[in-house]
mmCIF file of C-alpha atoms in Angstrom:
data_model
loop_
_atom_site.group_PDB
_atom_site.id
_atom_site.type_symbol
_atom_site.label_atom_id
_atom_site.label_comp_id
_atom_site.label_asym_id
_atom_site.label_seq_id
_atom_site.Cartn_x
_atom_site.Cartn_y
_atom_site.Cartn_z
ATOM 1 C CA UNK W 641 -22.642 -81.977 -109.659
ATOM 2 C CA UNK W 642 -24.642 -79.358 -107.515
ATOM 3 C CA UNK W 643 -25.179 -76.189 -109.293
ATOM 4 C CA UNK W 644 -24.267 -73.327 -107.055
ATOM 5 C CA UNK W 645 -26.492 -71.133 -108.900
ATOM 6 C CA UNK W 646 -29.266 -73.130 -107.844
ATOM 7 C CA UNK W 647 -28.644 -72.688 -104.004
ATOM 8 C CA UNK W 648 -30.122 -69.878 -102.156
ATOM 9 C CA UNK W 649 -27.772 -68.836 -99.070
ATOM 10 C CA UNK W 650 -29.897 -68.838 -95.892
ATOM 11 C CA UNK W 651 -28.837 -66.226 -93.380
ATOM 12 C CA UNK W 652 -29.923 -66.668 -89.392
ATOM 13 C CA UNK W 653 -30.151 -63.062 -87.829
ATOM 14 C CA UNK W 654 -30.145 -63.428 -84.301
ATOM 15 C CA UNK W 655 -29.765 -60.760 -81.374
ATOM 16 C CA UNK W 656 -31.131 -60.395 -77.820
ATOM 17 C CA UNK W 657 -34.507 -58.404 -77.532
ATOM 18 C CA UNK W 658 -34.340 -54.757 -78.705
ATOM 19 C CA UNK W 659 -31.048 -55.153 -80.418
ATOM 20 C CA UNK W 660 -32.106 -53.856 -83.697
ATOM 21 C CA UNK W 661 -32.818 -57.174 -85.732
ATOM 22 C CA UNK W 662 -35.832 -56.036 -87.262
ATOM 23 C CA UNK W 663 -34.552 -52.681 -88.170
ATOM 24 C CA UNK W 664 -31.527 -54.212 -89.949
ATOM 25 C CA UNK W 665 -33.836 -56.712 -91.770
ATOM 26 C CA UNK W 666 -35.962 -53.751 -92.848
ATOM 27 C CA UNK W 667 -32.921 -51.774 -93.973
ATOM 28 C CA UNK W 668 -31.935 -54.840 -96.039
ATOM 29 C CA UNK W 669 -35.328 -55.087 -97.749
ATOM 30 C CA UNK W 670 -35.129 -51.370 -98.584
ATOM 31 C CA UNK W 671 -31.332 -51.663 -99.610
ATOM 32 C CA UNK W 672 -31.811 -54.946 -101.636
ATOM 33 C CA UNK W 673 -31.739 -53.057 -105.163
ATOM 34 C CA UNK W 674 -33.470 -55.723 -107.021
ATOM 35 C CA UNK W 675 -32.277 -58.430 -105.052
ATOM 36 C CA UNK W 676 -35.387 -60.677 -103.884
ATOM 37 C CA UNK W 677 -35.226 -61.694 -100.334
ATOM 38 C CA UNK W 678 -37.329 -63.966 -98.477
ATOM 39 C CA UNK W 679 -37.940 -64.081 -94.680
ATOM 40 C CA UNK W 680 -39.079 -66.438 -91.877
ATOM 41 C CA UNK W 681 -39.754 -64.128 -89.091
ATOM 42 C CA UNK W 682 -40.164 -65.510 -85.308
ATOM 43 C CA UNK W 683 -42.159 -63.355 -83.104
ATOM 44 C CA UNK W 684 -42.652 -60.296 -85.208
ATOM 45 C CA UNK W 685 -45.601 -59.262 -87.105
ATOM 46 C CA UNK W 686 -44.819 -58.919 -90.762
ATOM 47 C CA UNK W 687 -42.499 -57.848 -93.455
ATOM 48 C CA UNK W 688 -43.457 -57.218 -97.173
ATOM 49 C CA UNK W 689 -40.926 -59.078 -99.018
ATOM 50 C CA UNK W 690 -41.276 -57.499 -102.624
ATOM 51 C CA UNK W 691 -38.150 -55.538 -103.246
ATOM 52 C CA UNK W 692 -40.235 -53.070 -105.322
ATOM 53 C CA UNK W 693 -42.278 -51.826 -102.459
ATOM 54 C CA UNK W 694 -41.271 -50.371 -99.110
ATOM 55 C CA UNK W 695 -40.702 -52.827 -96.323
ATOM 56 C CA UNK W 696 -43.712 -52.606 -93.996
ATOM 57 C CA UNK W 697 -46.234 -54.438 -91.966
ATOM 58 C CA UNK W 698 -48.840 -56.782 -93.698
ATOM 59 C CA UNK W 699 -50.416 -58.612 -90.711
ATOM 60 C CA UNK W 700 -50.122 -60.042 -87.458
ATOM 61 C CA UNK W 701 -48.148 -63.269 -88.375
ATOM 62 C CA UNK W 702 -47.653 -63.658 -91.932
ATOM 63 C CA UNK W 703 -44.745 -62.888 -94.413
ATOM 64 C CA UNK W 704 -45.938 -61.893 -97.887
ATOM 65 C CA UNK W 705 -44.226 -63.898 -100.645
ATOM 66 C CA UNK W 706 -45.664 -63.301 -104.235
ATOM 67 C CA UNK W 707 -49.095 -64.574 -104.164
ATOM 68 C CA UNK W 708 -48.805 -66.649 -100.918
ATOM 69 C CA UNK W 709 -48.458 -66.206 -96.948
ATOM 70 C CA UNK W 710 -46.230 -67.901 -94.518
ATOM 71 C CA UNK W 711 -46.824 -68.332 -90.947
ATOM 72 C CA UNK W 712 -44.020 -66.829 -88.892
ATOM 73 C CA UNK W 713 -43.766 -69.424 -85.957
ATOM 74 C CA UNK W 714 -40.924 -71.348 -86.473
ATOM 75 C CA UNK W 715 -39.972 -74.757 -84.930
ATOM 76 C CA UNK W 716 -37.839 -77.957 -85.906
ATOM 77 C CA UNK W 717 -40.862 -79.560 -87.695
ATOM 78 C CA UNK W 718 -41.895 -76.535 -89.851
ATOM 79 C CA UNK W 719 -38.425 -74.988 -90.711
ATOM 80 C CA UNK W 720 -37.866 -77.405 -93.789
ATOM 81 C CA UNK W 721 -41.459 -77.001 -94.926
ATOM 82 C CA UNK W 722 -40.943 -73.255 -95.018
ATOM 83 C CA UNK W 723 -37.566 -73.470 -96.975
ATOM 84 C CA UNK W 724 -39.429 -75.720 -99.259
ATOM 85 C CA UNK W 725 -41.851 -72.828 -100.121
ATOM 86 C CA UNK W 726 -39.518 -70.161 -99.901
ATOM 87 C CA UNK W 727 -37.117 -71.962 -102.277
ATOM 88 C CA UNK W 728 -39.409 -73.254 -105.045
ATOM 89 C CA UNK W 729 -38.428 -71.784 -108.389
ATOM 90 C CA UNK W 730 -41.578 -69.790 -108.752
ATOM 91 C CA UNK W 731 -40.572 -67.582 -105.796
ATOM 92 C CA UNK W 732 -37.215 -66.550 -107.684
ATOM 93 C CA UNK W 733 -35.790 -65.562 -104.482
ATOM 94 C CA UNK W 734 -31.918 -64.896 -104.111
ATOM 95 C CA UNK W 735 -31.439 -64.842 -100.350
ATOM 96 C CA UNK W 736 -33.403 -66.022 -97.399
ATOM 97 C CA UNK W 737 -33.055 -64.588 -93.782
ATOM 98 C CA UNK W 738 -34.381 -66.232 -90.658
ATOM 99 C CA UNK W 739 -34.965 -63.680 -87.885
ATOM 100 C CA UNK W 740 -34.919 -65.398 -84.697
ATOM 101 C CA UNK W 741 -36.649 -64.515 -81.559
ATOM 102 C CA UNK W 742 -34.780 -62.486 -79.146
ATOM 103 C CA UNK W 743 -34.890 -65.197 -76.576
ATOM 104 C CA UNK W 744 -34.129 -67.834 -79.248
ATOM 105 C CA UNK W 745 -31.163 -70.164 -79.031
ATOM 106 C CA UNK W 746 -29.406 -69.349 -82.377
ATOM 107 C CA UNK W 747 -27.317 -72.701 -82.026
ATOM 108 C CA UNK W 748 -30.317 -74.735 -82.264
ATOM 109 C CA UNK W 749 -31.383 -72.787 -85.421
ATOM 110 C CA UNK W 750 -27.982 -73.488 -86.819
ATOM 111 C CA UNK W 751 -28.407 -77.023 -86.062
ATOM 112 C CA UNK W 752 -31.819 -77.501 -87.861
ATOM 113 C CA UNK W 753 -30.385 -75.301 -90.910
ATOM 114 C CA UNK W 754 -27.300 -77.561 -91.327
ATOM 115 C CA UNK W 755 -29.257 -80.606 -90.944
ATOM 116 C CA UNK W 756 -31.858 -79.676 -93.691
ATOM 117 C CA UNK W 757 -32.321 -82.062 -96.568
ATOM 118 C CA UNK W 758 -33.272 -79.275 -98.691
ATOM 119 C CA UNK W 759 -30.663 -79.447 -101.840
ATOM 120 C CA UNK W 760 -31.600 -75.734 -102.965
ATOM 121 C CA UNK W 761 -30.086 -73.854 -99.849
ATOM 122 C CA UNK W 762 -26.633 -73.424 -98.344
ATOM 123 C CA UNK W 763 -25.665 -71.967 -95.101
ATOM 124 C CA UNK W 764 -25.222 -67.980 -95.241
ATOM 125 C CA UNK W 765 -23.941 -67.362 -91.979
ATOM 126 C CA UNK W 766 -25.103 -66.566 -88.306
ATOM 127 C CA UNK W 767 -25.190 -62.611 -87.913
ATOM 128 C CA UNK W 768 -25.407 -61.603 -84.217
ATOM 129 C CA UNK W 769 -26.758 -58.151 -83.596
ATOM 130 C CA UNK W 770 -25.495 -56.714 -80.358
ATOM 131 C CA UNK W 771 -26.893 -53.422 -78.782
ATOM 132 C CA UNK W 772 -23.873 -51.518 -78.081
ATOM 133 C CA UNK W 773 -25.606 -49.354 -75.473
ATOM 134 C CA UNK W 774 -27.233 -52.075 -73.439
ATOM 135 C CA UNK W 775 -24.516 -55.091 -73.955
ATOM 136 C CA UNK W 776 -22.985 -54.962 -70.428
ATOM 137 C CA UNK W 777 -26.382 -54.872 -68.493
ATOM 138 C CA UNK W 778 -27.573 -57.494 -70.976
ATOM 139 C CA UNK W 779 -24.671 -59.774 -70.214
ATOM 140 C CA UNK W 780 -24.954 -59.301 -66.473
ATOM 141 C CA UNK W 781 -28.699 -60.593 -66.496
ATOM 142 C CA UNK W 782 -28.482 -62.767 -69.694
ATOM 143 C CA UNK W 783 -24.876 -64.146 -69.669
ATOM 144 C CA UNK W 784 -25.746 -66.814 -72.482
ATOM 145 C CA UNK W 785 -25.333 -63.846 -74.836
ATOM 146 C CA UNK W 786 -21.615 -64.258 -74.780
ATOM 147 C CA UNK W 787 -22.157 -67.862 -76.214
ATOM 148 C CA UNK W 788 -24.298 -66.499 -78.792
ATOM 149 C CA UNK W 789 -21.462 -63.968 -79.861
ATOM 150 C CA UNK W 790 -18.793 -66.499 -79.877
ATOM 151 C CA UNK W 791 -20.620 -68.648 -82.345
ATOM 152 C CA UNK W 792 -21.676 -65.893 -84.642
ATOM 153 C CA UNK W 793 -19.783 -65.431 -88.152
ATOM 154 C CA UNK W 794 -20.603 -61.857 -87.953
ATOM 155 C CA UNK W 795 -21.238 -59.457 -85.072
ATOM 156 C CA UNK W 796 -23.224 -56.187 -86.088
ATOM 157 C CA UNK W 797 -22.427 -53.745 -83.063
ATOM 158 C CA UNK W 798 -25.525 -51.663 -83.480
ATOM 159 C CA UNK W 799 -26.748 -48.317 -82.116
ATOM 160 C CA UNK W 800 -22.967 -47.315 -81.744
ATOM 161 C CA UNK W 801 -24.346 -43.457 -82.143
ATOM 162 C CA UNK W 802 -25.516 -44.207 -78.404
ATOM 163 C CA UNK W 803 -22.002 -44.862 -77.058
ATOM 164 C CA UNK W 804 -18.774 -42.836 -76.692
ATOM 165 C CA UNK W 805 -15.430 -43.851 -78.409
ATOM 166 C CA UNK W 806 -13.913 -45.260 -75.090
ATOM 167 C CA UNK W 807 -16.779 -47.215 -74.081
ATOM 168 C CA UNK W 808 -17.316 -48.408 -77.791
ATOM 169 C CA UNK W 809 -13.460 -49.503 -77.861
ATOM 170 C CA UNK W 810 -13.647 -51.590 -74.528
ATOM 171 C CA UNK W 811 -16.827 -53.213 -75.647
ATOM 172 C CA UNK W 812 -15.170 -54.296 -78.994
ATOM 173 C CA UNK W 813 -12.060 -55.690 -76.939
ATOM 174 C CA UNK W 814 -14.366 -57.730 -74.932
ATOM 175 C CA UNK W 815 -16.086 -59.441 -77.860
ATOM 176 C CA UNK W 816 -14.550 -62.778 -78.832
ATOM 177 C CA UNK W 817 -12.034 -62.614 -81.713
ATOM 178 C CA UNK W 818 -13.150 -65.315 -84.046
ATOM 179 C CA UNK W 819 -15.970 -63.384 -85.821
ATOM 180 C CA UNK W 820 -15.974 -60.358 -88.053
ATOM 181 C CA UNK W 821 -17.341 -57.210 -86.367
ATOM 182 C CA UNK W 822 -18.970 -54.292 -88.162
ATOM 183 C CA UNK W 823 -20.388 -51.124 -86.352
ATOM 184 C CA UNK W 824 -23.754 -49.582 -87.220
ATOM 185 C CA UNK W 825 -26.453 -47.064 -86.392
ATOM 186 C CA UNK W 826 -30.048 -48.094 -86.951
ATOM 187 C CA UNK W 827 -29.080 -51.265 -88.587
ATOM 188 C CA UNK W 828 -27.417 -49.610 -91.500
ATOM 189 C CA UNK W 829 -25.053 -52.290 -92.848
ATOM 190 C CA UNK W 830 -23.888 -52.688 -96.408
ATOM 191 C CA UNK W 831 -26.028 -55.617 -97.979
ATOM 192 C CA UNK W 832 -22.756 -56.569 -99.660
ATOM 193 C CA UNK W 833 -21.713 -58.285 -96.363
ATOM 194 C CA UNK W 834 -24.791 -60.580 -96.427
ATOM 195 C CA UNK W 835 -25.497 -61.413 -100.012
ATOM 196 C CA UNK W 836 -24.679 -60.447 -103.716
ATOM 197 C CA UNK W 837 -26.979 -57.917 -105.179
ATOM 198 C CA UNK W 838 -28.359 -58.125 -108.506
ATOM 199 C CA UNK W 839 -26.550 -55.463 -110.807
ATOM 200 C CA UNK W 840 -28.702 -52.460 -111.636
ATOM 201 C CA UNK W 841 -29.739 -52.496 -115.305
ATOM 202 C CA UNK W 842 -31.160 -50.037 -117.394
ATOM 203 C CA UNK W 843 -34.802 -49.888 -117.170
ATOM 204 C CA UNK W 844 -37.349 -48.950 -119.992
ATOM 205 C CA UNK W 845 -40.827 -48.087 -119.646
ATOM 206 C CA UNK W 846 -42.805 -47.055 -116.554
ATOM 207 C CA UNK W 847 -40.899 -45.419 -113.611
ATOM 208 C CA UNK W 848 -40.386 -48.203 -111.036
ATOM 209 C CA UNK W 849 -40.200 -47.542 -106.984
ATOM 210 C CA UNK W 850 -36.335 -48.422 -107.468
ATOM 211 C CA UNK W 851 -35.901 -45.486 -109.687
ATOM 212 C CA UNK W 852 -37.650 -43.275 -107.191
ATOM 213 C CA UNK W 853 -35.396 -44.480 -104.197
ATOM 214 C CA UNK W 854 -32.513 -43.912 -106.489
ATOM 215 C CA UNK W 855 -33.332 -40.268 -106.864
ATOM 216 C CA UNK W 856 -34.041 -39.989 -103.036
ATOM 217 C CA UNK W 857 -30.591 -41.732 -102.133
ATOM 218 C CA UNK W 858 -28.568 -39.714 -104.620
ATOM 219 C CA UNK W 859 -30.100 -36.353 -103.129
ATOM 220 C CA UNK W 860 -29.024 -37.286 -99.349
ATOM 221 C CA UNK W 861 -26.147 -35.595 -97.823
ATOM 222 C CA UNK W 862 -22.821 -37.588 -97.355
ATOM 223 C CA UNK W 863 -23.155 -40.063 -94.276
ATOM 224 C CA UNK W 864 -26.996 -39.935 -94.155
ATOM 225 C CA UNK W 865 -27.817 -42.316 -96.862
ATOM 226 C CA UNK W 866 -29.910 -45.305 -95.758
ATOM 227 C CA UNK W 867 -28.502 -48.221 -97.354
ATOM 228 C CA UNK W 868 -26.271 -47.389 -100.333
ATOM 229 C CA UNK W 869 -22.326 -47.403 -100.735
ATOM 230 C CA UNK W 870 -20.687 -45.513 -103.501
ATOM 231 C CA UNK W 871 -19.425 -48.853 -104.968
ATOM 232 C CA UNK W 872 -15.818 -48.129 -104.588
ATOM 233 C CA UNK W 873 -13.471 -50.720 -102.590
ATOM 234 C CA UNK W 874 -13.333 -49.131 -98.903
ATOM 235 C CA UNK W 875 -9.425 -49.289 -98.813
ATOM 236 C CA UNK W 876 -9.052 -48.034 -102.535
ATOM 237 C CA UNK W 877 -8.178 -44.761 -103.723
ATOM 238 C CA UNK W 878 -11.598 -44.211 -105.386
ATOM 239 C CA UNK W 879 -13.270 -43.477 -102.069
ATOM 240 C CA UNK W 880 -11.478 -41.198 -99.919
ATOM 241 C CA UNK W 881 -13.001 -39.445 -96.875
ATOM 242 C CA UNK W 882 -16.287 -41.686 -96.871
ATOM 243 C CA UNK W 883 -16.128 -42.577 -93.174
ATOM 244 C CA UNK W 884 -19.793 -42.273 -93.044
ATOM 245 C CA UNK W 885 -20.594 -44.905 -95.687
ATOM 246 C CA UNK W 886 -21.840 -48.243 -95.006
ATOM 247 C CA UNK W 887 -18.685 -50.000 -96.325
ATOM 248 C CA UNK W 888 -16.485 -48.150 -93.919
ATOM 249 C CA UNK W 889 -16.567 -51.074 -91.410
ATOM 250 C CA UNK W 890 -15.148 -53.786 -93.595
ATOM 251 C CA UNK W 891 -12.237 -54.538 -96.215
ATOM 252 C CA UNK W 892 -12.664 -56.543 -99.431
ATOM 253 C CA UNK W 893 -9.625 -58.118 -101.122
ATOM 254 C CA UNK W 894 -9.686 -59.141 -104.939
ATOM 255 C CA UNK W 895 -7.141 -61.980 -106.149
ATOM 256 C CA UNK W 896 -6.854 -63.033 -109.617
ATOM 257 C CA UNK W 897 -4.653 -65.796 -110.958
ATOM 258 C CA UNK W 898 -4.003 -66.989 -114.675
ATOM 259 C CA UNK W 899 -1.855 -69.961 -113.301
ATOM 260 C CA UNK W 900 -3.558 -72.858 -111.389
ATOM 261 C CA UNK W 901 -3.868 -72.916 -107.587
ATOM 262 C CA UNK W 902 -2.087 -75.646 -105.545
ATOM 263 C CA UNK W 903 -5.180 -77.486 -103.593
ATOM 264 C CA UNK W 904 -3.034 -78.520 -100.716
ATOM 265 C CA UNK W 905 -1.579 -74.898 -100.371
ATOM 266 C CA UNK W 906 -5.286 -73.543 -100.626
ATOM 267 C CA UNK W 907 -6.705 -75.659 -98.232
ATOM 268 C CA UNK W 908 -4.205 -74.903 -95.774
ATOM 269 C CA UNK W 909 -4.933 -71.175 -96.285
ATOM 270 C CA UNK W 910 -8.683 -71.864 -95.810
ATOM 271 C CA UNK W 911 -7.790 -74.023 -92.730
ATOM 272 C CA UNK W 912 -5.943 -71.208 -91.000
ATOM 273 C CA UNK W 913 -7.727 -68.185 -92.272
ATOM 274 C CA UNK W 914 -7.392 -65.325 -90.085
ATOM 275 C CA UNK W 915 -9.954 -63.630 -87.642
ATOM 276 C CA UNK W 916 -12.144 -61.282 -88.995
ATOM 277 C CA UNK W 917 -12.361 -62.790 -92.419
ATOM 278 C CA UNK W 918 -16.207 -63.414 -92.954
ATOM 279 C CA UNK W 919 -16.801 -64.230 -96.500
ATOM 280 C CA UNK W 920 -14.770 -65.869 -99.297
ATOM 281 C CA UNK W 921 -16.262 -66.374 -102.759
ATOM 282 C CA UNK W 922 -15.321 -66.955 -106.340
ATOM 283 C CA UNK W 923 -13.816 -69.529 -108.944
ATOM 284 C CA UNK W 924 -11.016 -71.467 -108.666
ATOM 285 C CA UNK W 925 -8.727 -73.383 -111.341
ATOM 286 C CA UNK W 926 -6.880 -76.179 -109.906
ATOM 287 C CA UNK W 927 -5.279 -77.229 -113.304
ATOM 288 C CA UNK W 928 -3.934 -80.685 -113.738
ATOM 289 C CA UNK W 929 -5.383 -81.678 -110.276
ATOM 290 C CA UNK W 930 -8.698 -81.433 -112.247
ATOM 291 C CA UNK W 931 -8.600 -80.259 -115.697
ATOM 292 C CA UNK W 932 -12.317 -80.810 -116.268
ATOM 293 C CA UNK W 933 -13.711 -78.828 -113.600
ATOM 294 C CA UNK W 934 -13.486 -75.114 -112.206
ATOM 295 C CA UNK W 935 -14.463 -74.944 -108.532
ATOM 296 C CA UNK W 936 -17.022 -72.554 -107.086
ATOM 297 C CA UNK W 937 -15.918 -71.480 -103.547
ATOM 298 C CA UNK W 938 -18.428 -70.467 -100.960
ATOM 299 C CA UNK W 939 -17.160 -69.924 -97.276
ATOM 300 C CA UNK W 940 -18.809 -67.991 -94.491
ATOM 301 C CA UNK W 941 -17.142 -67.756 -91.127
ATOM 302 C CA UNK W 942 -15.690 -71.344 -90.538
ATOM 303 C CA UNK W 943 -18.388 -72.840 -93.028
ATOM 304 C CA UNK W 944 -16.857 -73.981 -96.444
ATOM 305 C CA UNK W 945 -18.132 -75.589 -99.508
ATOM 306 C CA UNK W 946 -16.780 -76.186 -103.194
ATOM 307 C CA UNK W 947 -18.916 -76.873 -106.154
ATOM 308 C CA UNK W 948 -17.233 -78.526 -109.174
ATOM 309 C CA UNK W 949 -18.784 -77.446 -112.634
ATOM 310 C CA UNK W 950 -17.232 -78.336 -115.937
ATOM 311 C CA UNK W 951 -15.167 -75.742 -117.820
ATOM 312 C CA UNK W 952 -17.170 -74.259 -120.619
ATOM 313 C CA UNK W 953 -15.876 -74.929 -124.222
ATOM 314 C CA UNK W 954 -13.352 -71.763 -125.165
ATOM 315 C CA UNK W 955 -13.742 -70.671 -121.501
ATOM 316 C CA UNK W 956 -10.722 -68.605 -120.096
ATOM 317 C CA UNK W 957 -9.177 -70.650 -117.336
ATOM 318 C CA UNK W 958 -8.291 -68.494 -114.414
ATOM 319 C CA UNK W 959 -9.001 -68.007 -110.723
ATOM 320 C CA UNK W 960 -11.059 -65.321 -109.323
ATOM 321 C CA UNK W 961 -11.662 -64.602 -105.615
ATOM 322 C CA UNK W 962 -13.173 -62.161 -103.440
ATOM 323 C CA UNK W 963 -12.379 -62.086 -99.702
ATOM 324 C CA UNK W 964 -14.379 -59.751 -97.403
ATOM 325 C CA UNK W 965 -14.006 -58.964 -93.527
ATOM 326 C CA UNK W 966 -13.350 -56.522 -90.880
ATOM 327 C CA UNK W 967 -10.023 -55.800 -89.226
ATOM 328 C CA UNK W 968 -8.164 -57.932 -91.785
ATOM 329 C CA UNK W 969 -4.877 -57.263 -93.432
ATOM 330 C CA UNK W 970 -5.579 -56.990 -97.063
ATOM 331 C CA UNK W 971 -1.940 -57.018 -98.352
ATOM 332 C CA UNK W 972 -1.321 -59.996 -96.024
ATOM 333 C CA UNK W 973 -4.250 -61.958 -97.597
ATOM 334 C CA UNK W 974 -3.107 -61.172 -101.130
ATOM 335 C CA UNK W 975 0.524 -62.510 -100.295
ATOM 336 C CA UNK W 976 -0.938 -65.762 -98.727
ATOM 337 C CA UNK W 977 -2.943 -66.313 -101.641
ATOM 338 C CA UNK W 978 -0.324 -65.707 -104.104
ATOM 339 C CA UNK W 979 1.618 -68.353 -102.130
ATOM 340 C CA UNK W 980 -1.077 -70.824 -103.098
ATOM 341 C CA UNK W 981 -0.237 -70.643 -106.705
ATOM 342 C CA UNK W 982 1.187 -73.667 -108.180
ATOM 343 C CA UNK W 983 5.065 -73.730 -108.875
ATOM 344 C CA UNK W 984 4.514 -76.379 -111.907
ATOM 345 C CA UNK W 985 1.203 -75.960 -113.260
ATOM 346 C CA UNK W 986 1.788 -78.649 -115.904
ATOM 347 C CA UNK W 987 3.053 -81.351 -113.637
ATOM 348 C CA UNK W 988 0.982 -84.466 -112.664
ATOM 349 C CA UNK W 989 -0.384 -83.572 -109.010
ATOM 350 C CA UNK W 990 0.006 -86.288 -106.117
ATOM 351 C CA UNK W 991 -2.486 -88.913 -106.086
ATOM 352 C CA UNK W 992 -4.595 -87.397 -103.245
ATOM 353 C CA UNK W 993 -4.003 -83.887 -103.903
ATOM 354 C CA UNK W 994 -7.567 -82.995 -103.995
ATOM 355 C CA UNK W 995 -8.697 -84.838 -101.182
ATOM 356 C CA UNK W 996 -8.926 -81.861 -98.869
ATOM 357 C CA UNK W 997 -10.952 -80.059 -101.317
ATOM 358 C CA UNK W 998 -13.376 -82.887 -101.973
ATOM 359 C CA UNK W 999 -14.063 -83.097 -98.240
ATOM 360 C CA UNK W 1000 -16.157 -80.159 -98.822
ATOM 361 C CA UNK W 1001 -18.063 -80.906 -101.932
ATOM 362 C CA UNK W 1002 -21.688 -81.586 -101.187
ATOM 363 C CA UNK W 1003 -23.099 -85.099 -101.996
ATOM 364 C CA UNK W 1004 -24.633 -84.931 -105.576
ATOM 365 C CA UNK W 1005 -28.377 -84.794 -105.862
ATOM 366 C CA UNK W 1006 -29.810 -88.170 -107.014
ATOM 367 C CA UNK W 1007 -30.667 -87.013 -110.489
ATOM 368 C CA UNK W 1008 -27.051 -85.467 -110.837
ATOM 369 C CA UNK W 1009 -25.619 -88.440 -109.730
ATOM 370 C CA UNK W 1010 -27.373 -90.627 -112.360
ATOM 371 C CA UNK W 1011 -26.113 -88.063 -114.943
ATOM 372 C CA UNK W 1012 -22.596 -88.632 -113.474
ATOM 373 C CA UNK W 1013 -22.648 -92.068 -113.856
ATOM 374 C CA UNK W 1014 -23.128 -91.810 -117.701
ATOM 375 C CA UNK W 1015 -20.226 -89.349 -118.098
ATOM 376 C CA UNK W 1016 -16.651 -90.425 -118.332
ATOM 377 C CA UNK W 1017 -14.903 -90.454 -114.938
ATOM 378 C CA UNK W 1018 -12.862 -87.035 -113.867
ATOM 379 C CA UNK W 1019 -9.705 -89.099 -112.754
ATOM 380 C CA UNK W 1020 -10.230 -87.776 -109.247
ATOM 381 C CA UNK W 1021 -10.256 -90.531 -106.399
ATOM 382 C CA UNK W 1022 -12.645 -89.510 -103.624
ATOM 383 C CA UNK W 1023 -11.520 -89.661 -100.267
ATOM 384 C CA UNK W 1024 -12.043 -93.146 -98.405
ATOM 385 C CA UNK W 1025 -13.876 -91.367 -95.688
ATOM 386 C CA UNK W 1026 -16.060 -88.435 -96.772
ATOM 387 C CA UNK W 1027 -16.738 -85.886 -93.755
ATOM 388 C CA UNK W 1028 -19.559 -83.819 -93.518
ATOM 389 C CA UNK W 1029 -18.554 -80.276 -94.018
ATOM 390 C CA UNK W 1030 -20.042 -77.522 -91.419
ATOM 391 C CA UNK W 1031 -19.236 -75.094 -89.030
ATOM 392 C CA UNK W 1032 -15.876 -75.828 -88.027
#
């Protein structure tokens, strides 16, 4: 089966001209904290990719990636070629960001991305950056922006420092309800919304750039930090009064169960997950429904994938999930997930209990398929008709 560790999330960063996409991308690069970010940039000069240096311009139409360069002009025939270069093992990237032109049609980029045959990538979401100060004027002259916002998984309402509270509230109320919405100024959004950052480890030896940046960030007054949260859950007691922190606009929910989940109940929850719930990630134990495998879950907006992987010998069997969103009801989500716990984990499940889950398992790579033929069968019957998972 596909190993989710080998798949790199690809995020499409869209927004009208001047909304702040490049500012947000530069912020992500500065705040990556050791996470390696690759970028395909349309209609912009260049961005330095190496996380050990400040994001900056390198040339007119190239993106630096280790020892190579990448042309920034993106079309349907070239996107897969660029993704092949960015996902090669030597690049060691953790996430890829495609910054679309301000006049691009994001839906077309999504189609190209979801149709990609590159097995090393996974859809990471469509992020639409909106200029809060200019949105009404932009919508009047370019009504298509409403369609762009409507299909987004996450809307970053940028430049909120230029809008008074009343106008901002009216603007938020006018946006489509399906997407999660977070507010920002100068593109400062917590990177945890976009990707899982590598843990900060103790460094030995020469002082690195990240060490210097750590010192600068630690010295900044509260509310003026350019890309670092205090690391506490935003609704928890450990982070009082941090309204200016980057994580203040969203909520995260952690769910753990030692008892296996019922696959049908979980799929019912995922099929009706609430508006504003942007990401769901973690590992699931389905118990007797598939005793050989645990399932890695990756959901962004309405996009959903499961990745089965064998339990390691002696590994504790449990479910661990994290849900991230804006304007979500954390206690209600926790209650819904608790309702997915199996009533009788030792009972033999119905014959087709896993079919809903298996619909969202990617097709195995050819070499993995050959390996699977040599292994004992898992005992799970595949659905008669496999549907292609995507943005639903």
